[in-house]
Tab-separated table of C-alpha atoms in Angstrom:
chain	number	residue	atom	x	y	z
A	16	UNK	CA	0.000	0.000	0.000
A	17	UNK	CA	1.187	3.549	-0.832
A	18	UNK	CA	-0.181	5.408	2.461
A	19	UNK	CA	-0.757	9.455	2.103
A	20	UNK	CA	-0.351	11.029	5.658
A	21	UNK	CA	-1.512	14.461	6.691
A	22	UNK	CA	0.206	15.414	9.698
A	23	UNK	CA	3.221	14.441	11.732
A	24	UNK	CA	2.724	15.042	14.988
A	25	UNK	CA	2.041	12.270	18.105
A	26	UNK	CA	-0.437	10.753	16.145
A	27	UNK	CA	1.106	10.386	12.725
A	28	UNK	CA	4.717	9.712	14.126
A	29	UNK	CA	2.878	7.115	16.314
A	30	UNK	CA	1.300	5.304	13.128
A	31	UNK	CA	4.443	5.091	11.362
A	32	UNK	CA	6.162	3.579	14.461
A	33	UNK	CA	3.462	0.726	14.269
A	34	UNK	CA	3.247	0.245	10.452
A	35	UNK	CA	5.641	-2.193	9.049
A	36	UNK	CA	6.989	-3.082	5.493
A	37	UNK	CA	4.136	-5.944	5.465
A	38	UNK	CA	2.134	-3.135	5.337
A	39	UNK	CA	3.540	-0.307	3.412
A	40	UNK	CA	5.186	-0.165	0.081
A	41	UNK	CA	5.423	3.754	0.379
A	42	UNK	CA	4.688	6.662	2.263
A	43	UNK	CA	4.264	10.268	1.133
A	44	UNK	CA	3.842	12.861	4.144
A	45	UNK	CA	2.502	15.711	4.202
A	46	UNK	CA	4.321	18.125	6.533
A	47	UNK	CA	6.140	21.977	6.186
A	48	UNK	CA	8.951	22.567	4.365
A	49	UNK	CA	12.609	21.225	5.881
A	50	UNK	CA	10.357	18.872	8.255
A	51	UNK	CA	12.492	15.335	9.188
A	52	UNK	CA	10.233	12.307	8.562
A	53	UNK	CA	11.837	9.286	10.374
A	54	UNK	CA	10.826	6.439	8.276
A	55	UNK	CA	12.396	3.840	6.117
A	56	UNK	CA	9.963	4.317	3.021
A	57	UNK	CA	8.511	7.961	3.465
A	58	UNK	CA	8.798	10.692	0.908
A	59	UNK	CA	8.135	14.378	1.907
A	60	UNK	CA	5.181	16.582	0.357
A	61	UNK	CA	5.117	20.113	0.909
A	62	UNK	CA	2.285	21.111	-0.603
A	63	UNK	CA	-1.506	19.750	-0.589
A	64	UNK	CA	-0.500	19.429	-4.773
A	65	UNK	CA	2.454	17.687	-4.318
A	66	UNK	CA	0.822	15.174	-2.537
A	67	UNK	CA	-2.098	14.458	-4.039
A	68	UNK	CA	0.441	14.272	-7.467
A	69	UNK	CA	1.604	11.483	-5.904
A	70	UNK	CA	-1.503	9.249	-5.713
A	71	UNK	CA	-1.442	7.669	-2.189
A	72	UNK	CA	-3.704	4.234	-1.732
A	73	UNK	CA	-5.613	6.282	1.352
A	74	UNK	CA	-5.028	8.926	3.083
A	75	UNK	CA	-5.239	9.576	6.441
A	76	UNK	CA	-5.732	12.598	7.894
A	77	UNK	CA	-4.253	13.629	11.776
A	78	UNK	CA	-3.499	17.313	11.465
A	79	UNK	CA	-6.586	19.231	13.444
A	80	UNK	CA	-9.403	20.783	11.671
A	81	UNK	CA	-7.589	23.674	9.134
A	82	UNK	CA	-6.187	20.610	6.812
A	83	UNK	CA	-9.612	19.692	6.594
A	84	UNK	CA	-10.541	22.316	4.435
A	85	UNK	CA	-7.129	22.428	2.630
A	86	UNK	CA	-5.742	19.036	2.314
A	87	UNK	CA	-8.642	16.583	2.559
A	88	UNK	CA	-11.623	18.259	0.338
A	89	UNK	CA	-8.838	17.973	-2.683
A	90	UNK	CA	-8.054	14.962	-1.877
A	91	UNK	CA	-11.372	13.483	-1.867
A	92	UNK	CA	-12.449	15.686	-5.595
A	93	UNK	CA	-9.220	14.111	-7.027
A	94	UNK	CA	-10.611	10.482	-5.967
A	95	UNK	CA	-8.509	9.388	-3.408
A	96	UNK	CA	-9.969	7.889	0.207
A	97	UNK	CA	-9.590	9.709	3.408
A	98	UNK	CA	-9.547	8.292	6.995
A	99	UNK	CA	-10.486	12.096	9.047
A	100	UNK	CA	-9.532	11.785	12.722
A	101	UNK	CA	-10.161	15.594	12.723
A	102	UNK	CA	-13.796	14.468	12.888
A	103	UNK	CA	-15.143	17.389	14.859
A	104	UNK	CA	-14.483	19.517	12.050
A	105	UNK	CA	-17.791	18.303	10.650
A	106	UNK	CA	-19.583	20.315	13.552
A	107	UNK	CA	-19.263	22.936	10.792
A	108	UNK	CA	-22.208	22.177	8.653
A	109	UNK	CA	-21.271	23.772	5.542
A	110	UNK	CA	-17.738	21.813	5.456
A	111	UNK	CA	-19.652	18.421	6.037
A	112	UNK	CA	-21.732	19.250	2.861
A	113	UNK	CA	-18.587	20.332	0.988
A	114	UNK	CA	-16.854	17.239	2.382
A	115	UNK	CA	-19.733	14.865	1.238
A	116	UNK	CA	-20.111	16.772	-2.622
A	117	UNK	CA	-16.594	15.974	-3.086
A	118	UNK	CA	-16.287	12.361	-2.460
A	119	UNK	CA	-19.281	11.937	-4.594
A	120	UNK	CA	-17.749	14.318	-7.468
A	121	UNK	CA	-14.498	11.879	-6.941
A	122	UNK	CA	-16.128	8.845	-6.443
A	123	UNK	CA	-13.990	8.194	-2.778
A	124	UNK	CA	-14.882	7.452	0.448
A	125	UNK	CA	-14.186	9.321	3.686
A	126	UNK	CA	-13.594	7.084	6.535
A	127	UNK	CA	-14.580	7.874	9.606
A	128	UNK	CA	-13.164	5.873	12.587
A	129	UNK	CA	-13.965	5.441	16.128
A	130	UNK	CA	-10.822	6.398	17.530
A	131	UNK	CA	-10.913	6.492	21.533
A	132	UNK	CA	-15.024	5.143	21.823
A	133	UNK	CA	-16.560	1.793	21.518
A	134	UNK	CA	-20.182	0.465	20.565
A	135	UNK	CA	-20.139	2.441	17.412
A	136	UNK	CA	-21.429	-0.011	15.242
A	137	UNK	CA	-24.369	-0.277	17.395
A	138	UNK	CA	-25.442	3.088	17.512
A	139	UNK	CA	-25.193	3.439	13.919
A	140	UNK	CA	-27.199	0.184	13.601
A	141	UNK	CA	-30.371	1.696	15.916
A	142	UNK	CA	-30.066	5.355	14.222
A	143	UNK	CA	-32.524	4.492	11.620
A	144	UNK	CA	-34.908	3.171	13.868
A	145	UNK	CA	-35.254	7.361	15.075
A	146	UNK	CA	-35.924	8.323	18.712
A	147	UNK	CA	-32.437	7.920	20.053
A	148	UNK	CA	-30.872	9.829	23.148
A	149	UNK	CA	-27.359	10.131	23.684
A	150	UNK	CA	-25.688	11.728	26.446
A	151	UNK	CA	-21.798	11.895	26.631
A	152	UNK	CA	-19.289	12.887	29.419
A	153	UNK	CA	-15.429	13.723	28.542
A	154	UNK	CA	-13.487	13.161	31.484
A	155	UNK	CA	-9.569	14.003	31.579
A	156	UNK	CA	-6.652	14.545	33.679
A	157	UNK	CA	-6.632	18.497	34.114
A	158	UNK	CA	-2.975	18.319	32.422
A	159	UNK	CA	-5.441	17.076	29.874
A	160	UNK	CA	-7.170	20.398	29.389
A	161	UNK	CA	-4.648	22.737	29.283
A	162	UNK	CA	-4.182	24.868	26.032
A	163	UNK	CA	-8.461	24.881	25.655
A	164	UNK	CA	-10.856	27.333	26.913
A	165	UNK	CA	-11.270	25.308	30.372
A	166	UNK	CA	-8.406	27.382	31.690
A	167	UNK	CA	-10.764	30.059	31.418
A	168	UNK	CA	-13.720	28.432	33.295
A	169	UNK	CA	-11.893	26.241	36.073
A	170	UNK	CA	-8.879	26.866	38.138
A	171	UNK	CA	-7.054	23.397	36.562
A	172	UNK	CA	-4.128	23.571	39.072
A	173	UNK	CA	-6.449	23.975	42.040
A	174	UNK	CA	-8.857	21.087	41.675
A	175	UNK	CA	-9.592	19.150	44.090
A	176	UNK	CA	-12.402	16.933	43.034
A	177	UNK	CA	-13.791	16.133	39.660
A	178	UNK	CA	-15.479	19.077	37.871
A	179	UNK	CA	-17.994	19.755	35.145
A	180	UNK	CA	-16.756	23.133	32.909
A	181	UNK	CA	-18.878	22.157	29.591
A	182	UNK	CA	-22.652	21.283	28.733
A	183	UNK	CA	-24.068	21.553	25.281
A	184	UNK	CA	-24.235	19.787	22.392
A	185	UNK	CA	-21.972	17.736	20.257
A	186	UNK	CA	-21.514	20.548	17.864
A	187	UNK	CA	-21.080	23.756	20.689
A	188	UNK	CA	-18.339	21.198	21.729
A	189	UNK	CA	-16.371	20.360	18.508
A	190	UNK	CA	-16.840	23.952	17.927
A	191	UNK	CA	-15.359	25.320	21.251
A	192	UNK	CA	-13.188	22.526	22.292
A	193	UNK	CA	-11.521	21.367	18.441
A	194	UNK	CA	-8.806	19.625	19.850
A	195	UNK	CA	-10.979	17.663	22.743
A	196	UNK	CA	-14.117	16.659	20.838
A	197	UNK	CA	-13.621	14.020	18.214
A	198	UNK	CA	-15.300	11.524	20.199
A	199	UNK	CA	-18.265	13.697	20.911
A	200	UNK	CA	-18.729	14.427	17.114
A	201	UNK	CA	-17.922	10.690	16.356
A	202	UNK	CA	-20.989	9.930	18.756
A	203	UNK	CA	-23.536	12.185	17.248
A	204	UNK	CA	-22.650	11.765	13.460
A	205	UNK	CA	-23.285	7.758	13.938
A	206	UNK	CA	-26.216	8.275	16.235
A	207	UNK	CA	-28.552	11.350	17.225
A	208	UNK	CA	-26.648	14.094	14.869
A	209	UNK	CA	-24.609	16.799	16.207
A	210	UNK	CA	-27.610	19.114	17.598
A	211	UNK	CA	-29.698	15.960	19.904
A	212	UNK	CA	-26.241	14.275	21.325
A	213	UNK	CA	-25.588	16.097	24.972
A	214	UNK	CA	-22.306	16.535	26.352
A	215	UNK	CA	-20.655	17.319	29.513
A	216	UNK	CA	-16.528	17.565	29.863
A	217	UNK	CA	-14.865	17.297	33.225
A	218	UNK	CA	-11.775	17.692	34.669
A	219	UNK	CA	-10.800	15.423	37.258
A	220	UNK	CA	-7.487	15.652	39.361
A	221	UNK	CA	-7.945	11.650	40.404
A	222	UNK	CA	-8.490	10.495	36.750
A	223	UNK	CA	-5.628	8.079	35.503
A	224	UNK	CA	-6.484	8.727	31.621
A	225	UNK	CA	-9.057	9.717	29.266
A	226	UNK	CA	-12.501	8.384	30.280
A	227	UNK	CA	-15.559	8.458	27.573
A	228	UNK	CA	-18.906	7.346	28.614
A	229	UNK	CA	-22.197	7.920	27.215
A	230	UNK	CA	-25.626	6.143	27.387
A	231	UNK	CA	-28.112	5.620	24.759
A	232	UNK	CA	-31.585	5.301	24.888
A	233	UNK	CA	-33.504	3.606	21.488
A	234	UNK	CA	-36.976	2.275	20.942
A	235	UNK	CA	-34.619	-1.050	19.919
A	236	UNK	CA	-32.571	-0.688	23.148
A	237	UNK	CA	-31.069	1.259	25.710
A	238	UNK	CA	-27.119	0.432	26.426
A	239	UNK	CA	-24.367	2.483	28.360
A	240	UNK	CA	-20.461	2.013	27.793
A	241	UNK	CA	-17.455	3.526	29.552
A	242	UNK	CA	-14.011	3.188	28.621
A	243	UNK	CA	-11.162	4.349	30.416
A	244	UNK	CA	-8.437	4.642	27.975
A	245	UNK	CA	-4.835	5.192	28.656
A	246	UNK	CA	-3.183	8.800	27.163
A	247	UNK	CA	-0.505	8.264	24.051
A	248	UNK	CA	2.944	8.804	25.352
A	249	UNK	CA	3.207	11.920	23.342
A	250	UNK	CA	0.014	13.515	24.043
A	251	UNK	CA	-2.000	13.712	27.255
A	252	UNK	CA	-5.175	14.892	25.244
A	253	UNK	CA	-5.162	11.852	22.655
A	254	UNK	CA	-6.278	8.366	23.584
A	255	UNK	CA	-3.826	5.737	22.367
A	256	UNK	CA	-6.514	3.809	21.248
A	257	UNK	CA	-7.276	6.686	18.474
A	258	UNK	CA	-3.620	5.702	17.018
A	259	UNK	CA	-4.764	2.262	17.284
A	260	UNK	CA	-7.911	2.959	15.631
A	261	UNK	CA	-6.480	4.513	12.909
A	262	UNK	CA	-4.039	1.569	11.903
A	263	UNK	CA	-6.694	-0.888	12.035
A	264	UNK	CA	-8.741	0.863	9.436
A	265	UNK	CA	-5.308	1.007	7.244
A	266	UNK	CA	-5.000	-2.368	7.585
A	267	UNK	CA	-8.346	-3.297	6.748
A	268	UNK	CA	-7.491	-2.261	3.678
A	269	UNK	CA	-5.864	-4.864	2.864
A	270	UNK	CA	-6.700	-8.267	4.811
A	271	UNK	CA	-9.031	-10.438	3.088
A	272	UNK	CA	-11.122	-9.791	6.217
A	273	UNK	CA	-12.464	-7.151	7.881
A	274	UNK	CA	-14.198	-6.933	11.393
């Protein structure tokens, strides 16, 4: 596989760590001009053009929600399949439209994956079914937090117990909180869409990790989930199950098998 990468930060670097030569021919990376790419097989793009030029198997996408706009809606017009783990960019409605025009003008599909939550493929199975409720709390580390607009509603480094600094929606969310909110929008683009899925984000000075919960309520079902997920190495405000996430939809692409 010839893998396209947007992005070379915690995530991308991480993927690259993990991917092998069983399961990349090449790699073309996006990144700015006189950036090092430690890998065996990766070229360096420096321009959204360039890139594209080069005619990547898939692209994934790990570079927050501006190369969105620039890098992925070209990509998708010029035919070529995106994985977005920028998926709170979608909370902007006209981008989701442009995004959805242009893998039908290209004929390519834009991937979506789970990253940090679980029990997606259920809620996407009972969203047709209507009436779903879906209520979703972010809890993190307040290390976690730091760098968003929390530090403007909580006093992070005087916490003492675990504290709720959001409520809204899944859209006020990826809107306000870009770098925090993937799962959120993940959530309500599977299930109740961006305006019915209800959020709260907490800071909590006890939490070990990342901790997503939410519980839905279906005229098929009603189920709750919690995972407590373990911070990348690199990154205190990315799950390393996202990274994981991420590879197994590359390698899906391949195996004779998917699940």
């Amino acid at each position: 596989m010839h893998l396209g990468l947007v992005g070379y930060g915690n995530i991308g670097k991480s993927l690259l760590d993990l991917l092998g030569a069983e399961d990349l021919a090449r790699v073309t990376v996006l990144a700015r001009p006189g950036k090092a790419v430690a890998h065996p097989r990766a070229e360096v793009a420096e321009t959204t053009e360039a890139l594209i030029a080069a005619r990547p198997d898939l692209l994934v996408e790990c570079a927050g929600h501006a190369a969105v706009r620039e890098t992925v809606l070209p990509a998708l017009k010029a035919g070529i399949d995106v994985v977005l783990v920028s998926i709170g960019a979608l909370s902007d409605a006209a981008l989701e439209t442009a995004l959805h025009r242009a893998a039908q003008d290209g004929g390519a599909m834009l991937i979506l994956p789970a990253g940090a939550i679980g029990g997606i493929d259920l809620l996407a199975a009972m969203a047709p079914a209507g009436g779903l409720e879906v209520r979703y709390t972010g809890t993190k580390p307040p290390q976690a937090w730091r760098g968003t607009p929390a530090e403007d509603r909580i006093d992070l480094d005087g916490l003492t117990e675990a504290t709720v600094f959001f409520s809204g929606t899944a859209r006020d969310v990826a809107q306000a909180f870009p770098k925090n909110a993937n799962v959120a929008a993940t959530l309500a683009l599977a299930g109740a869409g961006m305006d019915a899925t209800q959020v709260e984000l907490v800071a909590d000075p006890t939490a070990a990790g990342n901790r997503h919960a939410y519980a839905v309520t279906s005229p098929l079902g009603d189920y709750e989930i919690r995972i407590d997920n373990r911070a990348s190495n690199g990154n205190a405000k990315t799950s390393a199950a996202t990274i994981y996430s991420v590879l197994r939809e590359i390698r899906n692409r391949k195996g004779p098998v998917v699940i």
